[in-house]
Each structure stands twice: as C-alpha cells, then as structure tokens.
mmCIF file with all atom_site columns, C-alpha atoms in Angstrom:
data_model
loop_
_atom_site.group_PDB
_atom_site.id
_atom_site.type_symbol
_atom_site.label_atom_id
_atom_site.label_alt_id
_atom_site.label_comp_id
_atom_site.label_asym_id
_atom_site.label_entity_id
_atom_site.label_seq_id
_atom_site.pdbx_PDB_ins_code
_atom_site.Cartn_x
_atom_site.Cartn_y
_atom_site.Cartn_z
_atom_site.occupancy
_atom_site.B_iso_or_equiv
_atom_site.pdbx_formal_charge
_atom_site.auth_seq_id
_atom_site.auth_comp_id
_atom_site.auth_asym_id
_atom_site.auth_atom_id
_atom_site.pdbx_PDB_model_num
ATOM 1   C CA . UNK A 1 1   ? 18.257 -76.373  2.858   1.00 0.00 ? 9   UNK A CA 1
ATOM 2   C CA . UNK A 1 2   ? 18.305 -72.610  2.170   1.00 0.00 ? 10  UNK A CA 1
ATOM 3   C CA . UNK A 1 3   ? 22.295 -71.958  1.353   1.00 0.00 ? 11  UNK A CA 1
ATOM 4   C CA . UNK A 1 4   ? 22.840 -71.144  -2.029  1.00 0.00 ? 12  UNK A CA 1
ATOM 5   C CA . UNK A 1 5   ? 25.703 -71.506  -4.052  1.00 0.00 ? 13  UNK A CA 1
ATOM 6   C CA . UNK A 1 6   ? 26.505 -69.539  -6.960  1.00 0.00 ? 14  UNK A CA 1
ATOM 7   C CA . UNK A 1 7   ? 28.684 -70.123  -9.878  1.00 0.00 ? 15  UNK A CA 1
ATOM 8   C CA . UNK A 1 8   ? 29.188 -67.433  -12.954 1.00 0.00 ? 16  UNK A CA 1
ATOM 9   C CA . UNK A 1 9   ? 29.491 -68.409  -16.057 1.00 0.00 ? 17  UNK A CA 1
ATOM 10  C CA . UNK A 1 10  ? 29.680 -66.247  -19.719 1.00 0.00 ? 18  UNK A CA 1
ATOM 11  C CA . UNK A 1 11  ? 28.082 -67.269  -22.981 1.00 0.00 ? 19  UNK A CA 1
ATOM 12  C CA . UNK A 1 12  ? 30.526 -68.216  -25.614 1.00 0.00 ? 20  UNK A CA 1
ATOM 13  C CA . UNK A 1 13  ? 30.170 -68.121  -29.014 1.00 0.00 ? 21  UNK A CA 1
ATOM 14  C CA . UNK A 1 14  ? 29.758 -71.973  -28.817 1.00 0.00 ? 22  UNK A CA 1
ATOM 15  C CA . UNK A 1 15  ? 27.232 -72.298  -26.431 1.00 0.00 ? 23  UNK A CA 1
ATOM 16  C CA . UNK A 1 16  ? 24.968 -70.351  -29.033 1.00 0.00 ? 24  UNK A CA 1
ATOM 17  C CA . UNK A 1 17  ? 22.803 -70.768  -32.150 1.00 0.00 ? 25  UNK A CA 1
ATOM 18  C CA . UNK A 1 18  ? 22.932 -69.540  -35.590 1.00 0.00 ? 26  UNK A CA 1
ATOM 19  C CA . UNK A 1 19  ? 20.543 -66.346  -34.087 1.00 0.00 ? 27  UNK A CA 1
ATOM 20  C CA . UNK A 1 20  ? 23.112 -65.729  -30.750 1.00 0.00 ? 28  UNK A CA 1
ATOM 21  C CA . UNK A 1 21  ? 20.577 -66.926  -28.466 1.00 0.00 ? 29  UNK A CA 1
ATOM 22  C CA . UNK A 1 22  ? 22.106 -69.993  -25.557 1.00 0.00 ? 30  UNK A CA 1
ATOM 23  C CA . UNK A 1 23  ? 21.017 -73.202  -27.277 1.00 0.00 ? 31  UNK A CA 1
ATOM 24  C CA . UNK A 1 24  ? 18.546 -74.841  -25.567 1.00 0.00 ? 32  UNK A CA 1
ATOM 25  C CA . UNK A 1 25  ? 20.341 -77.994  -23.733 1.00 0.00 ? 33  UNK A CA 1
ATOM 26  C CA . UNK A 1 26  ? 23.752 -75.818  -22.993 1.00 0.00 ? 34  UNK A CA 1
ATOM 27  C CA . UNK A 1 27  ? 21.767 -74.589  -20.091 1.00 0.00 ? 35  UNK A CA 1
ATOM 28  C CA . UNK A 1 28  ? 22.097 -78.440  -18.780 1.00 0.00 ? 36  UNK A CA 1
ATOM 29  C CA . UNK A 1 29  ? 25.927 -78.328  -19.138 1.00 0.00 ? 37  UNK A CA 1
ATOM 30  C CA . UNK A 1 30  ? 25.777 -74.736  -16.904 1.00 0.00 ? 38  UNK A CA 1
ATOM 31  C CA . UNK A 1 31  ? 23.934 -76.265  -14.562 1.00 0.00 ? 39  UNK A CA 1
ATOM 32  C CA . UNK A 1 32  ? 26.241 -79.793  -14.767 1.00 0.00 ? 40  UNK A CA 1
ATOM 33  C CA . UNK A 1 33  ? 29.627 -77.612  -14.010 1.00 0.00 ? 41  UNK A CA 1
ATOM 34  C CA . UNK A 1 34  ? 27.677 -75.649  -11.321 1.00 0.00 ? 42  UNK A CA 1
ATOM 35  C CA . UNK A 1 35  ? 26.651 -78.433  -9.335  1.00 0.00 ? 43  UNK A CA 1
ATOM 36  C CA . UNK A 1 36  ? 30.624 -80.182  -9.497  1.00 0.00 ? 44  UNK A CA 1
ATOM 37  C CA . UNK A 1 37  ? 31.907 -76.433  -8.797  1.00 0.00 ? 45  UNK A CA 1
ATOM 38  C CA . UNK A 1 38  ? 29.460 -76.917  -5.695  1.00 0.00 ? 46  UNK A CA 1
ATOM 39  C CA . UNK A 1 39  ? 30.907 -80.313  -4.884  1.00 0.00 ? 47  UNK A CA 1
ATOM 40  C CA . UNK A 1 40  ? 34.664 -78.727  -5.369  1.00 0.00 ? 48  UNK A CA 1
ATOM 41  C CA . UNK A 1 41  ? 33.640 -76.287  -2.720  1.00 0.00 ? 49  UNK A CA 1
ATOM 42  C CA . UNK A 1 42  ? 32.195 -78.495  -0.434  1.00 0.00 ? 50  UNK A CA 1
ATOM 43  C CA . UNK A 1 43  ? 35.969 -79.900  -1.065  1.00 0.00 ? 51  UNK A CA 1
ATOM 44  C CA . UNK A 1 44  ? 34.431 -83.486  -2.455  1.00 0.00 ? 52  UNK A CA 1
ATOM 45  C CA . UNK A 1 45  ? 36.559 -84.098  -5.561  1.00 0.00 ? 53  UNK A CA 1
ATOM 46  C CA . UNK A 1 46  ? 34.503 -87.081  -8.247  1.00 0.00 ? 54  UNK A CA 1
ATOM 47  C CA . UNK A 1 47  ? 37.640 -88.291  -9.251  1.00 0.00 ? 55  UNK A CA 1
ATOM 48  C CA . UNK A 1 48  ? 38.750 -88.875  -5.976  1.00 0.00 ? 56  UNK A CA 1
ATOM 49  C CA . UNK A 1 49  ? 35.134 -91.103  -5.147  1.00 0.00 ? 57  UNK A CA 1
ATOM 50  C CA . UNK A 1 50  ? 35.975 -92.712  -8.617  1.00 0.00 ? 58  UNK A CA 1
ATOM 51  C CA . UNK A 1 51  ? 39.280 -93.671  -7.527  1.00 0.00 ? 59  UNK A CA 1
ATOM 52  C CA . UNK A 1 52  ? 38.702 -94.963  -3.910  1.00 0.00 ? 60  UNK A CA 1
ATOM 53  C CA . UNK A 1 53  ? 35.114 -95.657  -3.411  1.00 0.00 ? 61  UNK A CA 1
ATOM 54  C CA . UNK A 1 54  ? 34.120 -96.500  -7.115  1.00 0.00 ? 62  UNK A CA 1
ATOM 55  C CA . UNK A 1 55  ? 31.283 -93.562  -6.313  1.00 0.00 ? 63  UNK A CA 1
ATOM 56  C CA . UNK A 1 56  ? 29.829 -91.438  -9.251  1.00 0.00 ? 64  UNK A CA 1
ATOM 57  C CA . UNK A 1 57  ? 26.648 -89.346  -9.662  1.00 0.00 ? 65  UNK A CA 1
ATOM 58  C CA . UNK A 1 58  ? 24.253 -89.250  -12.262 1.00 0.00 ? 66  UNK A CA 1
ATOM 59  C CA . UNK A 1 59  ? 21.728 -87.743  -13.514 1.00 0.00 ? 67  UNK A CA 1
ATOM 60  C CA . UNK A 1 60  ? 18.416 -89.633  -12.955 1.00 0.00 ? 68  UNK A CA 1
ATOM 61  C CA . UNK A 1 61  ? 15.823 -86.741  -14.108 1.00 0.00 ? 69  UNK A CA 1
ATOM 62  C CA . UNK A 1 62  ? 15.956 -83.431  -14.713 1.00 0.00 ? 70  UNK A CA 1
ATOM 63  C CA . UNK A 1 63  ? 12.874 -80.842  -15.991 1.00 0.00 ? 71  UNK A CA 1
ATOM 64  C CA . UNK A 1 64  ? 13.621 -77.105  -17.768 1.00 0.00 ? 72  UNK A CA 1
ATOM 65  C CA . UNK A 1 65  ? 11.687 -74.476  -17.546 1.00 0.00 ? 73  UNK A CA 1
ATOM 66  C CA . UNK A 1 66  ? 12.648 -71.801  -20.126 1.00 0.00 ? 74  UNK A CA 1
ATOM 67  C CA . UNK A 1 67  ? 11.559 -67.813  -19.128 1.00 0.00 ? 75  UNK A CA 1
ATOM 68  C CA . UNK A 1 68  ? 14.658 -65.569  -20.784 1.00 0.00 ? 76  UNK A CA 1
ATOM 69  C CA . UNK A 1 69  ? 16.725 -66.428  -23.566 1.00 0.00 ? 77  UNK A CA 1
ATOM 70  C CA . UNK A 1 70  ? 20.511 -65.469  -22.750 1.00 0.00 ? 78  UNK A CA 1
ATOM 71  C CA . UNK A 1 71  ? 22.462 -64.049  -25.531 1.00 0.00 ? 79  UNK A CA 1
ATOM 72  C CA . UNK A 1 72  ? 26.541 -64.492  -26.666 1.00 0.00 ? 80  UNK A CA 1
ATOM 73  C CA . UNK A 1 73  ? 28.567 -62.664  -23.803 1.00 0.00 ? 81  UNK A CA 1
ATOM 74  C CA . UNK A 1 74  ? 26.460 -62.539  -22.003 1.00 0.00 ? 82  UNK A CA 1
ATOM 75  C CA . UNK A 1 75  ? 27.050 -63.073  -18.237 1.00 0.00 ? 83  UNK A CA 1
ATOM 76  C CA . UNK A 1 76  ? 25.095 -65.372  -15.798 1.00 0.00 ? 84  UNK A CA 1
ATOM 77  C CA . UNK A 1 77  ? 24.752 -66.734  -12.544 1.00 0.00 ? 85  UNK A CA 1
ATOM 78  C CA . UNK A 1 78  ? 24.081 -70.225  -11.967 1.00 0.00 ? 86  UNK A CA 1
ATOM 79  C CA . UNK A 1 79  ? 22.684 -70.530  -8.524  1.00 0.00 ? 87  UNK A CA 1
ATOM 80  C CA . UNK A 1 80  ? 22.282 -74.324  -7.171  1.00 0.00 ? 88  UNK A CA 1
ATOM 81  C CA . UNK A 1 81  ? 20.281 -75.249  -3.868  1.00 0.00 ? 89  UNK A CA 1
ATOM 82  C CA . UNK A 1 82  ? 19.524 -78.875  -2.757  1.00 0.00 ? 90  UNK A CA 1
ATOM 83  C CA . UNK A 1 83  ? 15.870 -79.163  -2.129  1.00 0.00 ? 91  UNK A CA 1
ATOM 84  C CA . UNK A 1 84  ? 16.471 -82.828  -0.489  1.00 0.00 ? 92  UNK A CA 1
ATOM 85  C CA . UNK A 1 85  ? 19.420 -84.845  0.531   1.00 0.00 ? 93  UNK A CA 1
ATOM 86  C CA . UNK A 1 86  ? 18.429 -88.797  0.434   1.00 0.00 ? 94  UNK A CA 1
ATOM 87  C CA . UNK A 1 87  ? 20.504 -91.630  1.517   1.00 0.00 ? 95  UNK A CA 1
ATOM 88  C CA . UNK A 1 88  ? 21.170 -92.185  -2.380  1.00 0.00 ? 96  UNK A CA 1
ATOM 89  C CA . UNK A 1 89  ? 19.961 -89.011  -3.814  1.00 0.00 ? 97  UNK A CA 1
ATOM 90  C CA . UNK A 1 90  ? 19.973 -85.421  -3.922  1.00 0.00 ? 98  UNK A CA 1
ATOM 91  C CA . UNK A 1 91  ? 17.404 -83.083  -5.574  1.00 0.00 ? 99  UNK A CA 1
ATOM 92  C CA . UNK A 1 92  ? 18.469 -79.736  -7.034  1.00 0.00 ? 100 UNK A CA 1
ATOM 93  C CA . UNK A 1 93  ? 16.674 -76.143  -7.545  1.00 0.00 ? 101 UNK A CA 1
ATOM 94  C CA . UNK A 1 94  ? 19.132 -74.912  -10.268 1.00 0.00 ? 102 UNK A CA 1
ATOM 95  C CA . UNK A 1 95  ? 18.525 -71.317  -12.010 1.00 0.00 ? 103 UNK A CA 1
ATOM 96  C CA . UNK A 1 96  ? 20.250 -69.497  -14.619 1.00 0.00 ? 104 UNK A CA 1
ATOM 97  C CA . UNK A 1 97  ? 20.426 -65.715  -14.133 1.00 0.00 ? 105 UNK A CA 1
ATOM 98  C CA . UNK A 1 98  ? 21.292 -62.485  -15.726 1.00 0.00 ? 106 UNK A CA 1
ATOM 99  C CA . UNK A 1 99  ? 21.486 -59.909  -13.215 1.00 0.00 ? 107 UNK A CA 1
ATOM 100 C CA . UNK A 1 100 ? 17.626 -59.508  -11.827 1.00 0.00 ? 108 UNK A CA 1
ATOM 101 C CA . UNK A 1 101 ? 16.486 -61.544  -14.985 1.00 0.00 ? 109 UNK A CA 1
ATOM 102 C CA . UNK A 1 102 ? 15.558 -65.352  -14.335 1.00 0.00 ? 110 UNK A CA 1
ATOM 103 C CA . UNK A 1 103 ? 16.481 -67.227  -17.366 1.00 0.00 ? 111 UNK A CA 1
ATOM 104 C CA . UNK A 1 104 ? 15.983 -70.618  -16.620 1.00 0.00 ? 112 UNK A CA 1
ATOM 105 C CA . UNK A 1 105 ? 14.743 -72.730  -13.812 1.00 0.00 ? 113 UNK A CA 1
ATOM 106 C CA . UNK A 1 106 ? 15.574 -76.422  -13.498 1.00 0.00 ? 114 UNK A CA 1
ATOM 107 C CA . UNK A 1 107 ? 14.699 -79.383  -11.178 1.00 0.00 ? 115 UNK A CA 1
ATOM 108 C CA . UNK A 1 108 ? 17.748 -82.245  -11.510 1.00 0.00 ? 116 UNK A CA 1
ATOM 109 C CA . UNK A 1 109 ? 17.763 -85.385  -9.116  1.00 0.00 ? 117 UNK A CA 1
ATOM 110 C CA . UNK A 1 110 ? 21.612 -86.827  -8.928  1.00 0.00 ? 118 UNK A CA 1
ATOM 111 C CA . UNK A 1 111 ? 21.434 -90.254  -7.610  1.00 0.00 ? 119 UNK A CA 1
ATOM 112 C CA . UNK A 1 112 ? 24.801 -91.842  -6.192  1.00 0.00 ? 120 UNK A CA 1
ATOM 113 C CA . UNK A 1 113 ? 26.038 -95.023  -7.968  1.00 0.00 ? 121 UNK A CA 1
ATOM 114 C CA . UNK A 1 114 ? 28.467 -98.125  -7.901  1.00 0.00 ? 122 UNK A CA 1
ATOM 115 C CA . UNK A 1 115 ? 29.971 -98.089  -10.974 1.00 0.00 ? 123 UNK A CA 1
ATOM 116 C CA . UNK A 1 116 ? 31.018 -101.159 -11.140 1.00 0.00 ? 124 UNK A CA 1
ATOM 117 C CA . UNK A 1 117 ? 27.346 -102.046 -11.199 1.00 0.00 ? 125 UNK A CA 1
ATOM 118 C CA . UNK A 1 118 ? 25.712 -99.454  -11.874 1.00 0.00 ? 126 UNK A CA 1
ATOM 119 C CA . UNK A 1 119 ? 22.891 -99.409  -9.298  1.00 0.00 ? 127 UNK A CA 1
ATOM 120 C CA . UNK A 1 120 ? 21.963 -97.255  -6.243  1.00 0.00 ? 128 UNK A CA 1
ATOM 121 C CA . UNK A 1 121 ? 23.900 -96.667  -3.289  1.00 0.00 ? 129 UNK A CA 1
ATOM 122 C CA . UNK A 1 122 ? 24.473 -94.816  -0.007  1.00 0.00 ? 130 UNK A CA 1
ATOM 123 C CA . UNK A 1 123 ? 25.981 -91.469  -0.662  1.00 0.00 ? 131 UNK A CA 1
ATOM 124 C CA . UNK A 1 124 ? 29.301 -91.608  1.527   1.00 0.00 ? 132 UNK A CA 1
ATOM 125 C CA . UNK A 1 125 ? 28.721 -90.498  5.198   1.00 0.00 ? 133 UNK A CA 1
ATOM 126 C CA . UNK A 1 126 ? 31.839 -88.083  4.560   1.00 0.00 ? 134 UNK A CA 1
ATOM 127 C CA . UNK A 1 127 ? 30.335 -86.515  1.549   1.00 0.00 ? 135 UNK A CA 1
ATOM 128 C CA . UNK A 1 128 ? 26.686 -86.504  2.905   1.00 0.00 ? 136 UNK A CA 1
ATOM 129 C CA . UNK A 1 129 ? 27.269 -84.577  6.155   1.00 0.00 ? 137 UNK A CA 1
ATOM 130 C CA . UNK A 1 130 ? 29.351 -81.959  3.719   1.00 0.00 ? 138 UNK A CA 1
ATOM 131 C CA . UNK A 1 131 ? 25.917 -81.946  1.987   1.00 0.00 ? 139 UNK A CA 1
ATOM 132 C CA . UNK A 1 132 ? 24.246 -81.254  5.158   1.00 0.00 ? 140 UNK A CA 1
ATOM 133 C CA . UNK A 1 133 ? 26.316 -78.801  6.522   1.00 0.00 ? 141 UNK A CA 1
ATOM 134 C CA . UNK A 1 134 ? 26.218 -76.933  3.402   1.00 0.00 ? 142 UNK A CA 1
#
C-alpha cells in the first residue's frame, strides 16, 4: 500500500526536555494523532465505532528507531503508510520528519478490539475497504 498520508505537527515547549530536544516517547503521541488524523480522513470517526459497534484500536506493538533529535518549534511531518491490512490488524510505517531530515522511524501494529471484551475482532467491512482504498 504505497499512499502516504501526512500530518504536520510543531514541537511545543511541552513536548520537550530540560535541553529543548522532543522527549523520547512524545514521538509515540505524534505518531498516535497522525494515525486518527488518517482515520478522520479516511472519514472513520473512533467515537462513532465506540458508540455503535463497540470497536476500538489499540496498540499491540510498536518499535522506535531514533536518527535526528527534533528541537522546540520546530516543525515536522508525520508521514503514516500501512504496510498490511489484516482482518483484525493493521501494520504501520510511521516517520517523523523535518524537511529532508528523517527523525524517527517507527513500526506500530493497531489491532481492532471488542471492548466489551477486550479480544480480537474483524475490522468493520466499512472501515476496512476505506483502508484499502486508501
């Protein structure tokens, strides 16, 4: 799945350490908002599969890989690509970016729950063929 979506997003003075440097595990929340900007686009709204369908996604792993360290105002580019849409899954390529600079790379796999029980199920056909045609 090649189509890449893109989400900006500038370092605040909160997102930073006592040296101005992006704390370490603020690049997971940039890359949390991405992919539900992503989802917002695709026009599937995770209240909405709360509400109706008792549907939410979580995180089941995620790996960092640290190259650049972004600084306070600075401002990035998230860009989020689905490496592989399961029935109950989806993996993500997720990178931060300033300008031409890589920052950060991550892999995250989102599987789709009940939350009433809190185990594995089908994505929603509706929502999975957004995924698809994304």
């Amino acid at each position: 799945m090649p189509s890449v979506f893109n989400w900006p997003v500038r370092v605040y003075y909160e997102d930073t350490d006592a040296g101005g440097i992006v704390f370490y595990a603020n690049y997971l929340k940039f890359f949390e908002r991405a992919r539900t900007e992503w989802l917002r686009a695709l026009g599937v709204q995770q209240q909405e599969l709360l509400d109706t369908d008792q549907t939410a996604f979580v995180v089941k792993s995620v790996s960092l890989d640290y190259h650049a360290a972004a600084r306070l105002d600075d401002e990035l580019t998230i860009a989020t690509r689905v490496e592989k849409l399961g029935r109950a899954s989806v993996q993500f390529l997720q990178e931060a970016w300033r300008g031409d600079v890589l920052l950060n790379t991550a892999s995250v796999k989102v599987g789709c729950v009940d939350v009433k029980t809190m185990r594995p199920r089908s994505l929603p056909d509706d929502v999975a063929a957004k995924m698809r045609a994304a």
